[in-house]
């Protein structure tokens, strides 16, 4: 910023300097000039980024730029807040959706596992009951066979036990001699083989 406090038009002559103007052109910062009046211009006014009639107008211009930049900054900050809030809301909504999906999938897995456990439990109970029933039937059959194989139980039903040489036999082929015994419920008969006849098959 180049300004002067006042003076006559002749005082502007030393500001019409080419070297000074060339130096200002090479500056990287904006050059603001307020060195004359409305009708008084110099070469510096021509090369400056902005030229004002008076120093007071330069100050007013600076103030306006500051206000403008401040408003832009406020607008940018507001935009950033809005965009940030929008992004946060979007991420929160997305997170809620993902959490809901995870909950749904987890509940589905739990329900599936519970159903499988119930099916396995029912199947296990069914198989266990069937095994118990089969075992009970087998025990009952074995018990009946045991009772039937007891000689006293057999003889009480009207049957007899035939022995040869002291051993119970079931076939004439098992006779070891002509003598054998027949034991019934109420006594023992000693007998002798007179004739053997086999059944035709």
Tab-separated table of C-alpha atoms in Angstrom:
chain	number	residue	atom	x	y	z
A	1	UNK	CA	0.000	0.000	0.000
A	2	UNK	CA	1.360	3.389	-1.072
A	3	UNK	CA	-0.286	6.537	0.242
A	4	UNK	CA	0.655	10.156	0.865
A	5	UNK	CA	-0.729	12.612	3.336
A	6	UNK	CA	-1.517	15.400	0.867
A	7	UNK	CA	0.225	18.112	-1.100
A	8	UNK	CA	0.164	19.895	-4.423
A	9	UNK	CA	0.139	18.253	-7.812
A	10	UNK	CA	3.812	19.117	-8.237
A	11	UNK	CA	4.646	16.856	-5.314
A	12	UNK	CA	3.489	13.874	-7.398
A	13	UNK	CA	6.367	14.241	-9.825
A	14	UNK	CA	8.801	12.167	-7.810
A	15	UNK	CA	6.248	9.292	-7.780
A	16	UNK	CA	6.228	9.156	-11.578
A	17	UNK	CA	9.311	6.961	-11.440
A	18	UNK	CA	9.748	4.109	-13.923
A	19	UNK	CA	12.172	2.118	-11.793
A	20	UNK	CA	9.812	2.288	-8.831
A	21	UNK	CA	6.910	1.231	-11.021
A	22	UNK	CA	8.951	-1.694	-12.420
A	23	UNK	CA	9.881	-2.771	-8.889
A	24	UNK	CA	6.242	-2.751	-7.821
A	25	UNK	CA	5.290	-4.836	-10.868
A	26	UNK	CA	7.655	-7.572	-9.703
A	27	UNK	CA	6.078	-7.813	-6.233
A	28	UNK	CA	4.048	-10.943	-5.475
A	29	UNK	CA	1.655	-9.096	-3.159
A	30	UNK	CA	-1.164	-6.829	-4.337
A	31	UNK	CA	-0.220	-3.130	-4.585
A	32	UNK	CA	-2.795	-0.566	-3.526
A	33	UNK	CA	-2.157	3.087	-4.235
A	34	UNK	CA	-3.812	6.201	-2.766
A	35	UNK	CA	-1.484	9.092	-3.448
A	36	UNK	CA	-3.481	11.693	-5.373
A	37	UNK	CA	-6.908	13.140	-5.896
A	38	UNK	CA	-9.610	12.334	-8.404
A	39	UNK	CA	-7.827	14.111	-11.276
A	40	UNK	CA	-4.242	13.451	-10.198
A	41	UNK	CA	-2.768	10.122	-11.425
A	42	UNK	CA	0.767	8.788	-11.660
A	43	UNK	CA	2.420	5.782	-13.239
A	44	UNK	CA	2.009	4.010	-9.908
A	45	UNK	CA	-1.762	4.309	-10.284
A	46	UNK	CA	-1.469	2.543	-13.621
A	47	UNK	CA	0.580	-0.440	-12.415
A	48	UNK	CA	-1.167	-0.888	-9.052
A	49	UNK	CA	-3.692	-3.630	-8.479
A	50	UNK	CA	-6.114	-1.024	-7.160
A	51	UNK	CA	-5.913	2.740	-7.267
A	52	UNK	CA	-7.833	5.103	-4.993
A	53	UNK	CA	-8.256	8.870	-5.020
A	54	UNK	CA	-7.252	9.395	-1.410
A	55	UNK	CA	-5.647	7.481	1.441
A	56	UNK	CA	-8.978	7.447	3.278
A	57	UNK	CA	-10.512	5.546	0.380
A	58	UNK	CA	-7.656	3.042	0.571
A	59	UNK	CA	-8.488	2.475	4.237
A	60	UNK	CA	-12.164	2.110	3.346
A	61	UNK	CA	-11.236	-0.381	0.617
A	62	UNK	CA	-9.153	-2.382	3.065
A	63	UNK	CA	-12.024	-2.358	5.514
A	64	UNK	CA	-14.409	-3.563	2.807
A	65	UNK	CA	-12.033	-6.364	1.830
A	66	UNK	CA	-11.686	-7.412	5.466
A	67	UNK	CA	-15.473	-7.438	5.862
A	68	UNK	CA	-15.859	-9.335	2.595
A	69	UNK	CA	-13.200	-11.896	3.552
A	70	UNK	CA	-14.731	-12.208	6.998
A	71	UNK	CA	-18.148	-12.864	5.469
A	72	UNK	CA	-16.646	-15.387	3.060
A	73	UNK	CA	-14.910	-17.092	5.969
A	74	UNK	CA	-18.188	-17.177	7.893
A	75	UNK	CA	-19.978	-18.576	4.844
A	76	UNK	CA	-17.257	-21.189	4.323
A	77	UNK	CA	-17.406	-22.156	7.989
A	78	UNK	CA	-21.177	-22.482	7.784
A	79	UNK	CA	-20.880	-24.598	4.630
A	80	UNK	CA	-18.254	-26.781	6.289
A	81	UNK	CA	-20.515	-27.261	9.312
A	82	UNK	CA	-23.476	-28.155	7.101
A	83	UNK	CA	-21.433	-30.591	5.010
A	84	UNK	CA	-19.857	-32.091	8.117
A	85	UNK	CA	-23.241	-32.517	9.771
A	86	UNK	CA	-24.593	-34.048	6.577
A	87	UNK	CA	-21.695	-36.504	6.422
A	88	UNK	CA	-22.037	-37.337	10.111
A	89	UNK	CA	-25.772	-37.926	9.688
A	90	UNK	CA	-25.129	-40.078	6.617
A	91	UNK	CA	-22.509	-42.146	8.450
A	92	UNK	CA	-24.748	-42.477	11.503
A	93	UNK	CA	-27.624	-43.632	9.328
A	94	UNK	CA	-25.333	-46.071	7.531
A	95	UNK	CA	-23.973	-47.344	10.844
A	96	UNK	CA	-27.504	-47.821	12.181
A	97	UNK	CA	-28.428	-49.763	9.056
A	98	UNK	CA	-25.319	-51.943	9.380
A	99	UNK	CA	-25.998	-52.508	13.079
A	100	UNK	CA	-29.587	-53.481	12.263
A	101	UNK	CA	-28.370	-55.875	9.564
A	102	UNK	CA	-25.874	-57.409	12.001
A	103	UNK	CA	-28.601	-57.774	14.637
A	104	UNK	CA	-30.941	-59.379	12.107
A	105	UNK	CA	-28.278	-61.816	10.894
A	106	UNK	CA	-27.240	-62.639	14.456
A	107	UNK	CA	-30.855	-63.262	15.484
A	108	UNK	CA	-31.344	-65.447	12.413
A	109	UNK	CA	-28.275	-67.484	13.379
A	110	UNK	CA	-29.551	-67.807	16.947
A	111	UNK	CA	-32.992	-68.903	15.732
A	112	UNK	CA	-31.432	-71.418	13.348
A	113	UNK	CA	-29.195	-72.794	16.090
A	114	UNK	CA	-32.148	-73.020	18.487
A	115	UNK	CA	-34.212	-74.869	15.887
A	116	UNK	CA	-31.325	-77.256	15.226
A	117	UNK	CA	-30.898	-77.876	18.957
A	118	UNK	CA	-34.604	-78.633	19.344
A	119	UNK	CA	-34.498	-81.041	16.396
A	120	UNK	CA	-31.370	-82.743	17.740
A	121	UNK	CA	-32.955	-83.000	21.197
A	122	UNK	CA	-36.152	-84.522	19.796
A	123	UNK	CA	-34.190	-86.930	17.596
A	124	UNK	CA	-31.979	-87.936	20.526
A	125	UNK	CA	-35.004	-88.523	22.738
A	126	UNK	CA	-36.678	-90.579	20.011
A	127	UNK	CA	-33.583	-92.729	19.451
A	128	UNK	CA	-33.045	-93.141	23.198
A	129	UNK	CA	-36.666	-94.187	23.738
A	130	UNK	CA	-36.438	-96.632	20.842
A	131	UNK	CA	-33.235	-98.127	22.245
A	132	UNK	CA	-34.820	-98.411	25.691
A	133	UNK	CA	-37.890	-100.093	24.193
A	134	UNK	CA	-35.766	-102.514	22.179
A	135	UNK	CA	-33.668	-103.307	25.244
A	136	UNK	CA	-36.824	-103.871	27.309
A	137	UNK	CA	-38.192	-106.234	24.656
A	138	UNK	CA	-34.901	-108.106	24.510
A	139	UNK	CA	-34.801	-108.389	28.302
A	140	UNK	CA	-38.358	-109.698	28.303
A	141	UNK	CA	-37.534	-112.273	25.622
A	142	UNK	CA	-34.385	-113.362	27.448
A	143	UNK	CA	-36.322	-113.594	30.683
A	144	UNK	CA	-38.933	-115.804	29.041
A	145	UNK	CA	-36.238	-117.991	27.502
A	146	UNK	CA	-34.519	-118.266	30.870
A	147	UNK	CA	-37.746	-119.309	32.542
A	148	UNK	CA	-38.480	-121.818	29.797
A	149	UNK	CA	-34.990	-123.277	30.009
A	150	UNK	CA	-35.369	-123.870	33.740
A	151	UNK	CA	-36.139	-127.634	34.008
A	152	UNK	CA	-38.636	-127.151	36.789
A	153	UNK	CA	-40.503	-124.530	34.780
A	154	UNK	CA	-40.474	-126.803	31.737
A	155	UNK	CA	-41.672	-129.878	33.663
A	156	UNK	CA	-44.426	-127.870	35.350
A	157	UNK	CA	-45.880	-127.323	31.874
A	158	UNK	CA	-46.193	-131.075	31.317
A	159	UNK	CA	-42.853	-131.656	29.615
A	160	UNK	CA	-40.094	-134.131	30.597
A	161	UNK	CA	-36.304	-134.039	30.565
A	162	UNK	CA	-34.557	-137.019	28.927
A	163	UNK	CA	-31.000	-137.762	30.067
A	164	UNK	CA	-28.406	-140.166	28.733
A	165	UNK	CA	-25.389	-140.822	30.929
A	166	UNK	CA	-26.579	-137.947	33.139
A	167	UNK	CA	-26.731	-135.375	30.322
A	168	UNK	CA	-29.935	-133.893	28.960
A	169	UNK	CA	-30.512	-134.805	25.311
A	170	UNK	CA	-32.862	-133.526	22.628
A	171	UNK	CA	-32.272	-136.089	19.881
A	172	UNK	CA	-32.082	-139.907	19.627
A	173	UNK	CA	-28.723	-139.398	17.990
A	174	UNK	CA	-27.432	-138.209	21.366
A	175	UNK	CA	-28.152	-141.547	23.100
A	176	UNK	CA	-24.859	-142.949	24.313
A	177	UNK	CA	-26.243	-146.308	25.576
A	178	UNK	CA	-29.443	-148.302	25.741
A	179	UNK	CA	-30.174	-146.961	29.183
A	180	UNK	CA	-31.632	-143.494	29.764
A	181	UNK	CA	-33.743	-141.660	32.310
A	182	UNK	CA	-36.863	-139.564	32.014
A	183	UNK	CA	-37.414	-136.872	34.638
A	184	UNK	CA	-40.896	-135.511	35.092
A	185	UNK	CA	-42.370	-133.049	37.542
A	186	UNK	CA	-43.127	-135.633	40.187
A	187	UNK	CA	-40.426	-138.250	39.652
A	188	UNK	CA	-37.661	-140.002	37.687
A	189	UNK	CA	-38.100	-142.998	35.342
A	190	UNK	CA	-35.206	-145.289	34.465
A	191	UNK	CA	-35.773	-146.820	31.027
A	192	UNK	CA	-34.090	-149.002	28.413
A	193	UNK	CA	-34.136	-148.677	24.648
A	194	UNK	CA	-36.002	-151.497	22.936
A	195	UNK	CA	-36.405	-150.004	19.466
A	196	UNK	CA	-35.506	-146.676	17.840
A	197	UNK	CA	-37.701	-145.183	15.128
A	198	UNK	CA	-36.792	-141.893	13.475
A	199	UNK	CA	-39.337	-139.372	12.160
A	200	UNK	CA	-39.497	-138.966	8.410
A	201	UNK	CA	-38.594	-135.496	7.222
